[in-house]
Amino acid sequence: MSGLVRLHILHHAAQHPVYGQWMIDELARHGYRLSPGTLYPMLSKMERDGYLTSTTEREGRTSRKFYTITDKGHEGLAVARVRLKELKGEAGTQ
């Protein structure tokens, strides 16, 4: 399931910058229940691996890290979409 979560993250990060709590809430809408202790290390690893980049924005006492997809992330997402289409065809649910 973690691979599907990563695809959701890349998909949304391609549409607009995302931050952890927003991503937790969005994933929950799709039936994924992730704790911050699971999501934040995943986001950090995706950034270390070059799929995401981040910027930190501060509002008063609150700072929030926003993640955006990189070129490598776009490439990975495109490959994953092709693979998912193939799987969908093989599973007979076209």
PDB file of N, CA, C and O in Angstrom, residues 12-66:
ATOM      1  N   HIS A  12      -0.744  14.601  -6.286  1.00  0.00           N
ATOM      2  CA  HIS A  12      -1.176  15.884  -5.713  1.00  0.00           C
ATOM      3  C   HIS A  12      -0.065  16.924  -5.741  1.00  0.00           C
ATOM      4  O   HIS A  12      -0.325  18.108  -5.986  1.00  0.00           O
ATOM      5  N   ALA A  13       1.177  16.497  -5.521  1.00  0.00           N
ATOM      6  CA  ALA A  13       2.300  17.438  -5.558  1.00  0.00           C
ATOM      7  C   ALA A  13       2.533  17.964  -6.966  1.00  0.00           C
ATOM      8  O   ALA A  13       3.132  19.023  -7.145  1.00  0.00           O
ATOM      9  N   ALA A  14       2.048  17.245  -7.969  1.00  0.00           N
ATOM     10  CA  ALA A  14       2.128  17.722  -9.355  1.00  0.00           C
ATOM     11  C   ALA A  14       1.067  18.788  -9.621  1.00  0.00           C
ATOM     12  O   ALA A  14       1.240  19.635 -10.506  1.00  0.00           O
ATOM     13  N   GLN A  15      -0.018  18.754  -8.859  1.00  0.00           N
ATOM     14  CA  GLN A  15      -1.106  19.724  -9.056  1.00  0.00           C
ATOM     15  C   GLN A  15      -0.846  21.029  -8.321  1.00  0.00           C
ATOM     16  O   GLN A  15      -1.164  22.100  -8.822  1.00  0.00           O
ATOM     17  N   HIS A  16      -0.274  20.932  -7.110  1.00  0.00           N
ATOM     18  CA  HIS A  16       0.011  22.103  -6.287  1.00  0.00           C
ATOM     19  C   HIS A  16       0.900  21.676  -5.120  1.00  0.00           C
ATOM     20  O   HIS A  16       0.941  20.490  -4.785  1.00  0.00           O
ATOM     21  N   PRO A  17       1.610  22.605  -4.502  1.00  0.00           N
ATOM     22  CA  PRO A  17       2.416  22.240  -3.340  1.00  0.00           C
ATOM     23  C   PRO A  17       1.522  21.652  -2.238  1.00  0.00           C
ATOM     24  O   PRO A  17       0.403  22.133  -2.023  1.00  0.00           O
ATOM     25  N   VAL A  18       2.019  20.622  -1.584  1.00  0.00           N
ATOM     26  CA  VAL A  18       1.252  19.962  -0.521  1.00  0.00           C
ATOM     27  C   VAL A  18       2.064  19.979   0.769  1.00  0.00           C
ATOM     28  O   VAL A  18       3.288  20.084   0.735  1.00  0.00           O
ATOM     29  N   TYR A  19       1.368  19.894   1.888  1.00  0.00           N
ATOM     30  CA  TYR A  19       2.061  19.776   3.174  1.00  0.00           C
ATOM     31  C   TYR A  19       1.478  18.582   3.918  1.00  0.00           C
ATOM     32  O   TYR A  19       0.426  18.048   3.549  1.00  0.00           O
ATOM     33  N   GLY A  20       2.188  18.152   4.934  1.00  0.00           N
ATOM     34  CA  GLY A  20       1.882  16.902   5.608  1.00  0.00           C
ATOM     35  C   GLY A  20       0.449  16.718   6.066  1.00  0.00           C
ATOM     36  O   GLY A  20      -0.190  15.726   5.711  1.00  0.00           O
ATOM     37  N   GLN A  21      -0.062  17.642   6.864  1.00  0.00           N
ATOM     38  CA  GLN A  21      -1.412  17.456   7.394  1.00  0.00           C
ATOM     39  C   GLN A  21      -2.455  17.470   6.292  1.00  0.00           C
ATOM     40  O   GLN A  21      -3.417  16.699   6.317  1.00  0.00           O
ATOM     41  N   TRP A  22      -2.264  18.311   5.284  1.00  0.00           N
ATOM     42  CA  TRP A  22      -3.197  18.306   4.156  1.00  0.00           C
ATOM     43  C   TRP A  22      -3.178  16.938   3.479  1.00  0.00           C
ATOM     44  O   TRP A  22      -4.220  16.388   3.127  1.00  0.00           O
ATOM     45  N   MET A  23      -1.976  16.385   3.315  1.00  0.00           N
ATOM     46  CA  MET A  23      -1.838  15.089   2.656  1.00  0.00           C
ATOM     47  C   MET A  23      -2.474  13.995   3.503  1.00  0.00           C
ATOM     48  O   MET A  23      -3.141  13.103   2.963  1.00  0.00           O
ATOM     49  N   ILE A  24      -2.315  14.036   4.805  1.00  0.00           N
ATOM     50  CA  ILE A  24      -2.953  13.052   5.700  1.00  0.00           C
ATOM     51  C   ILE A  24      -4.466  13.112   5.527  1.00  0.00           C
ATOM     52  O   ILE A  24      -5.128  12.080   5.386  1.00  0.00           O
ATOM     53  N   ASP A  25      -5.021  14.317   5.513  1.00  0.00           N
ATOM     54  CA  ASP A  25      -6.470  14.486   5.348  1.00  0.00           C
ATOM     55  C   ASP A  25      -6.933  14.005   3.970  1.00  0.00           C
ATOM     56  O   ASP A  25      -7.962  13.331   3.847  1.00  0.00           O
ATOM     57  N   GLU A  26      -6.177  14.328   2.932  1.00  0.00           N
ATOM     58  CA  GLU A  26      -6.537  13.918   1.572  1.00  0.00           C
ATOM     59  C   GLU A  26      -6.480  12.404   1.431  1.00  0.00           C
ATOM     60  O   GLU A  26      -7.374  11.782   0.854  1.00  0.00           O
ATOM     61  N   LEU A  27      -5.443  11.795   1.962  1.00  0.00           N
ATOM     62  CA  LEU A  27      -5.326  10.331   1.897  1.00  0.00           C
ATOM     63  C   LEU A  27      -6.461   9.659   2.665  1.00  0.00           C
ATOM     64  O   LEU A  27      -6.965   8.613   2.248  1.00  0.00           O
ATOM     65  N   ALA A  28      -6.880  10.261   3.772  1.00  0.00           N
ATOM     66  CA  ALA A  28      -7.992   9.707   4.557  1.00  0.00           C
ATOM     67  C   ALA A  28      -9.275   9.694   3.724  1.00  0.00           C
ATOM     68  O   ALA A  28     -10.079   8.760   3.834  1.00  0.00           O
ATOM     69  N   ARG A  29      -9.453  10.696   2.855  1.00  0.00           N
ATOM     70  CA  ARG A  29     -10.628  10.721   1.979  1.00  0.00           C
ATOM     71  C   ARG A  29     -10.636   9.527   1.031  1.00  0.00           C
ATOM     72  O   ARG A  29     -11.671   9.119   0.537  1.00  0.00           O
ATOM     73  N   HIS A  30      -9.458   8.966   0.771  1.00  0.00           N
ATOM     74  CA  HIS A  30      -9.336   7.817  -0.120  1.00  0.00           C
ATOM     75  C   HIS A  30      -9.221   6.498   0.645  1.00  0.00           C
ATOM     76  O   HIS A  30      -8.931   5.461   0.051  1.00  0.00           O
ATOM     77  N   GLY A  31      -9.427   6.566   1.960  1.00  0.00           N
ATOM     78  CA  GLY A  31      -9.425   5.347   2.760  1.00  0.00           C
ATOM     79  C   GLY A  31      -8.096   4.967   3.380  1.00  0.00           C
ATOM     80  O   GLY A  31      -7.976   3.921   4.003  1.00  0.00           O
ATOM     81  N   TYR A  32      -7.073   5.790   3.205  1.00  0.00           N
ATOM     82  CA  TYR A  32      -5.771   5.518   3.817  1.00  0.00           C
ATOM     83  C   TYR A  32      -5.683   6.241   5.153  1.00  0.00           C
ATOM     84  O   TYR A  32      -5.908   7.440   5.218  1.00  0.00           O
ATOM     85  N   ARG A  33      -5.357   5.513   6.183  1.00  0.00           N
ATOM     86  CA  ARG A  33      -5.212   6.111   7.515  1.00  0.00           C
ATOM     87  C   ARG A  33      -3.739   6.117   7.879  1.00  0.00           C
ATOM     88  O   ARG A  33      -3.187   5.101   8.263  1.00  0.00           O
ATOM     89  N   LEU A  34      -3.100   7.267   7.698  1.00  0.00           N
ATOM     90  CA  LEU A  34      -1.683   7.390   8.001  1.00  0.00           C
ATOM     91  C   LEU A  34      -1.472   8.332   9.166  1.00  0.00           C
ATOM     92  O   LEU A  34      -2.115   9.384   9.251  1.00  0.00           O
ATOM     93  N   SER A  35      -0.555   7.969  10.019  1.00  0.00           N
ATOM     94  CA  SER A  35      -0.182   8.843  11.116  1.00  0.00           C
ATOM     95  C   SER A  35       0.940   9.759  10.638  1.00  0.00           C
ATOM     96  O   SER A  35       1.632   9.446   9.660  1.00  0.00           O
ATOM     97  N   PRO A  36       1.146  10.860  11.322  1.00  0.00           N
ATOM     98  CA  PRO A  36       2.286  11.718  10.970  1.00  0.00           C
ATOM     99  C   PRO A  36       3.611  10.943  11.042  1.00  0.00           C
ATOM    100  O   PRO A  36       4.507  11.181  10.230  1.00  0.00           O
ATOM    101  N   GLY A  37       3.709  10.003  11.966  1.00  0.00           N
ATOM    102  CA  GLY A  37       4.923   9.206  12.114  1.00  0.00           C
ATOM    103  C   GLY A  37       5.191   8.290  10.932  1.00  0.00           C
ATOM    104  O   GLY A  37       6.302   7.799  10.757  1.00  0.00           O
ATOM    105  N   THR A  38       4.182   8.054  10.124  1.00  0.00           N
ATOM    106  CA  THR A  38       4.354   7.265   8.900  1.00  0.00           C
ATOM    107  C   THR A  38       4.554   8.186   7.699  1.00  0.00           C
ATOM    108  O   THR A  38       5.439   7.958   6.870  1.00  0.00           O
ATOM    109  N   LEU A  39       3.742   9.233   7.591  1.00  0.00           N
ATOM    110  CA  LEU A  39       3.785  10.092   6.409  1.00  0.00           C
ATOM    111  C   LEU A  39       5.051  10.938   6.336  1.00  0.00           C
ATOM    112  O   LEU A  39       5.688  11.008   5.284  1.00  0.00           O
ATOM    113  N   TYR A  40       5.430  11.587   7.430  1.00  0.00           N
ATOM    114  CA  TYR A  40       6.549  12.524   7.363  1.00  0.00           C
ATOM    115  C   TYR A  40       7.868  11.851   6.978  1.00  0.00           C
ATOM    116  O   TYR A  40       8.603  12.387   6.135  1.00  0.00           O
ATOM    117  N   PRO A  41       8.181  10.673   7.517  1.00  0.00           N
ATOM    118  CA  PRO A  41       9.394   9.989   7.018  1.00  0.00           C
ATOM    119  C   PRO A  41       9.288   9.622   5.535  1.00  0.00           C
ATOM    120  O   PRO A  41      10.288   9.661   4.808  1.00  0.00           O
ATOM    121  N   MET A  42       8.088   9.280   5.073  1.00  0.00           N
ATOM    122  CA  MET A  42       7.886   8.954   3.662  1.00  0.00           C
ATOM    123  C   MET A  42       8.159  10.192   2.798  1.00  0.00           C
ATOM    124  O   MET A  42       8.843  10.104   1.764  1.00  0.00           O
ATOM    125  N   LEU A  43       7.629  11.348   3.198  1.00  0.00           N
ATOM    126  CA  LEU A  43       7.872  12.587   2.460  1.00  0.00           C
ATOM    127  C   LEU A  43       9.367  12.918   2.437  1.00  0.00           C
ATOM    128  O   LEU A  43       9.919  13.290   1.396  1.00  0.00           O
ATOM    129  N   SER A  44      10.019  12.755   3.573  1.00  0.00           N
ATOM    130  CA  SER A  44      11.462  13.037   3.653  1.00  0.00           C
ATOM    131  C   SER A  44      12.254  12.126   2.739  1.00  0.00           C
ATOM    132  O   SER A  44      13.174  12.569   2.046  1.00  0.00           O
ATOM    133  N   LYS A  45      11.897  10.850   2.701  1.00  0.00           N
ATOM    134  CA  LYS A  45      12.604   9.905   1.833  1.00  0.00           C
ATOM    135  C   LYS A  45      12.357  10.232   0.367  1.00  0.00           C
ATOM    136  O   LYS A  45      13.288  10.179  -0.452  1.00  0.00           O
ATOM    137  N   MET A  46      11.127  10.582   0.023  1.00  0.00           N
ATOM    138  CA  MET A  46      10.829  10.946  -1.357  1.00  0.00           C
ATOM    139  C   MET A  46      11.625  12.191  -1.773  1.00  0.00           C
ATOM    140  O   MET A  46      12.057  12.303  -2.918  1.00  0.00           O
ATOM    141  N   GLU A  47      11.841  13.085  -0.827  1.00  0.00           N
ATOM    142  CA  GLU A  47      12.660  14.265  -1.116  1.00  0.00           C
ATOM    143  C   GLU A  47      14.133  13.858  -1.266  1.00  0.00           C
ATOM    144  O   GLU A  47      14.791  14.272  -2.230  1.00  0.00           O
ATOM    145  N   ARG A  48      14.643  13.044  -0.366  1.00  0.00           N
ATOM    146  CA  ARG A  48      16.034  12.574  -0.470  1.00  0.00           C
ATOM    147  C   ARG A  48      16.277  11.821  -1.768  1.00  0.00           C
ATOM    148  O   ARG A  48      17.343  11.918  -2.366  1.00  0.00           O
ATOM    149  N   ASP A  49      15.271  11.062  -2.211  1.00  0.00           N
ATOM    150  CA  ASP A  49      15.388  10.280  -3.442  1.00  0.00           C
ATOM    151  C   ASP A  49      15.193  11.118  -4.702  1.00  0.00           C
ATOM    152  O   ASP A  49      15.309  10.612  -5.819  1.00  0.00           O
ATOM    153  N   GLY A  50      14.839  12.403  -4.540  1.00  0.00           N
ATOM    154  CA  GLY A  50      14.737  13.300  -5.677  1.00  0.00           C
ATOM    155  C   GLY A  50      13.373  13.400  -6.329  1.00  0.00           C
ATOM    156  O   GLY A  50      13.246  14.012  -7.393  1.00  0.00           O
ATOM    157  N   TYR A  51      12.333  12.820  -5.728  1.00  0.00           N
ATOM    158  CA  TYR A  51      10.988  12.873  -6.306  1.00  0.00           C
ATOM    159  C   TYR A  51      10.224  14.131  -5.901  1.00  0.00           C
ATOM    160  O   TYR A  51       9.292  14.534  -6.584  1.00  0.00           O
ATOM    161  N   LEU A  52      10.608  14.717  -4.787  1.00  0.00           N
ATOM    162  CA  LEU A  52       9.973  15.927  -4.274  1.00  0.00           C
ATOM    163  C   LEU A  52      11.043  16.925  -3.891  1.00  0.00           C
ATOM    164  O   LEU A  52      12.185  16.552  -3.601  1.00  0.00           O
ATOM    165  N   THR A  53      10.657  18.170  -3.868  1.00  0.00           N
ATOM    166  CA  THR A  53      11.489  19.220  -3.305  1.00  0.00           C
ATOM    167  C   THR A  53      10.621  19.972  -2.297  1.00  0.00           C
ATOM    168  O   THR A  53       9.387  19.927  -2.392  1.00  0.00           O
ATOM    169  N   SER A  54      11.241  20.629  -1.325  1.00  0.00           N
ATOM    170  CA  SER A  54      10.429  21.298  -0.306  1.00  0.00           C
ATOM    171  C   SER A  54      10.911  22.715  -0.047  1.00  0.00           C
ATOM    172  O   SER A  54      12.068  23.052  -0.296  1.00  0.00           O
ATOM    173  N   THR A  55       9.969  23.510   0.422  1.00  0.00           N
ATOM    174  CA  THR A  55      10.258  24.851   0.917  1.00  0.00           C
ATOM    175  C   THR A  55       9.510  24.994   2.230  1.00  0.00           C
ATOM    176  O   THR A  55       8.436  24.411   2.412  1.00  0.00           O
ATOM    177  N   THR A  56      10.082  25.746   3.127  1.00  0.00           N
ATOM    178  CA  THR A  56       9.442  25.975   4.421  1.00  0.00           C
ATOM    179  C   THR A  56       8.915  27.399   4.455  1.00  0.00           C
ATOM    180  O   THR A  56       9.641  28.339   4.126  1.00  0.00           O
ATOM    181  N   GLU A  57       7.645  27.511   4.827  1.00  0.00           N
ATOM    182  CA  GLU A  57       7.022  28.830   4.953  1.00  0.00           C
ATOM    183  C   GLU A  57       6.614  29.029   6.401  1.00  0.00           C
ATOM    184  O   GLU A  57       6.114  28.113   7.049  1.00  0.00           O
ATOM    185  N   ARG A  58       6.841  30.216   6.878  1.00  0.00           N
ATOM    186  CA  ARG A  58       6.542  30.526   8.274  1.00  0.00           C
ATOM    187  C   ARG A  58       5.434  31.562   8.347  1.00  0.00           C
ATOM    188  O   ARG A  58       5.459  32.564   7.631  1.00  0.00           O
ATOM    189  N   GLU A  59       4.448  31.292   9.202  1.00  0.00           N
ATOM    190  CA  GLU A  59       3.372  32.241   9.495  1.00  0.00           C
ATOM    191  C   GLU A  59       3.312  32.390  10.997  1.00  0.00           C
ATOM    192  O   GLU A  59       2.857  31.488  11.695  1.00  0.00           O
ATOM    193  N   GLY A  60       3.799  33.496  11.498  1.00  0.00           N
ATOM    194  CA  GLY A  60       3.832  33.673  12.941  1.00  0.00           C
ATOM    195  C   GLY A  60       4.714  32.609  13.580  1.00  0.00           C
ATOM    196  O   GLY A  60       5.866  32.440  13.208  1.00  0.00           O
ATOM    197  N   ARG A  61       4.147  31.874  14.510  1.00  0.00           N
ATOM    198  CA  ARG A  61       4.896  30.813  15.203  1.00  0.00           C
ATOM    199  C   ARG A  61       4.873  29.496  14.444  1.00  0.00           C
ATOM    200  O   ARG A  61       5.584  28.571  14.789  1.00  0.00           O
ATOM    201  N   THR A  62       4.029  29.423  13.436  1.00  0.00           N
ATOM    202  CA  THR A  62       3.856  28.168  12.705  1.00  0.00           C
ATOM    203  C   THR A  62       4.722  28.154  11.454  1.00  0.00           C
ATOM    204  O   THR A  62       4.736  29.118  10.690  1.00  0.00           O
ATOM    205  N   SER A  63       5.431  27.062  11.264  1.00  0.00           N
ATOM    206  CA  SER A  63       6.124  26.888   9.990  1.00  0.00           C
ATOM    207  C   SER A  63       5.596  25.609   9.352  1.00  0.00           C
ATOM    208  O   SER A  63       5.250  24.650  10.038  1.00  0.00           O
ATOM    209  N   ARG A  64       5.515  25.647   8.055  1.00  0.00           N
ATOM    210  CA  ARG A  64       4.936  24.529   7.318  1.00  0.00           C
ATOM    211  C   ARG A  64       5.852  24.226   6.133  1.00  0.00           C
ATOM    212  O   ARG A  64       6.295  25.121   5.438  1.00  0.00           O
ATOM    213  N   LYS A  65       6.117  22.937   5.936  1.00  0.00           N
ATOM    214  CA  LYS A  65       6.964  22.495   4.836  1.00  0.00           C
ATOM    215  C   LYS A  65       6.071  22.072   3.677  1.00  0.00           C
ATOM    216  O   LYS A  65       5.238  21.189   3.826  1.00  0.00           O
ATOM    217  N   PHE A  66       6.242  22.734   2.544  1.00  0.00           N
ATOM    218  CA  PHE A  66       5.471  22.429   1.342  1.00  0.00           C
ATOM    219  C   PHE A  66       6.334  21.612   0.388  1.00  0.00           C
ATOM    220  O   PHE A  66       7.501  21.933   0.164  1.00  0.00           O
TER     221      PHE A  66
END
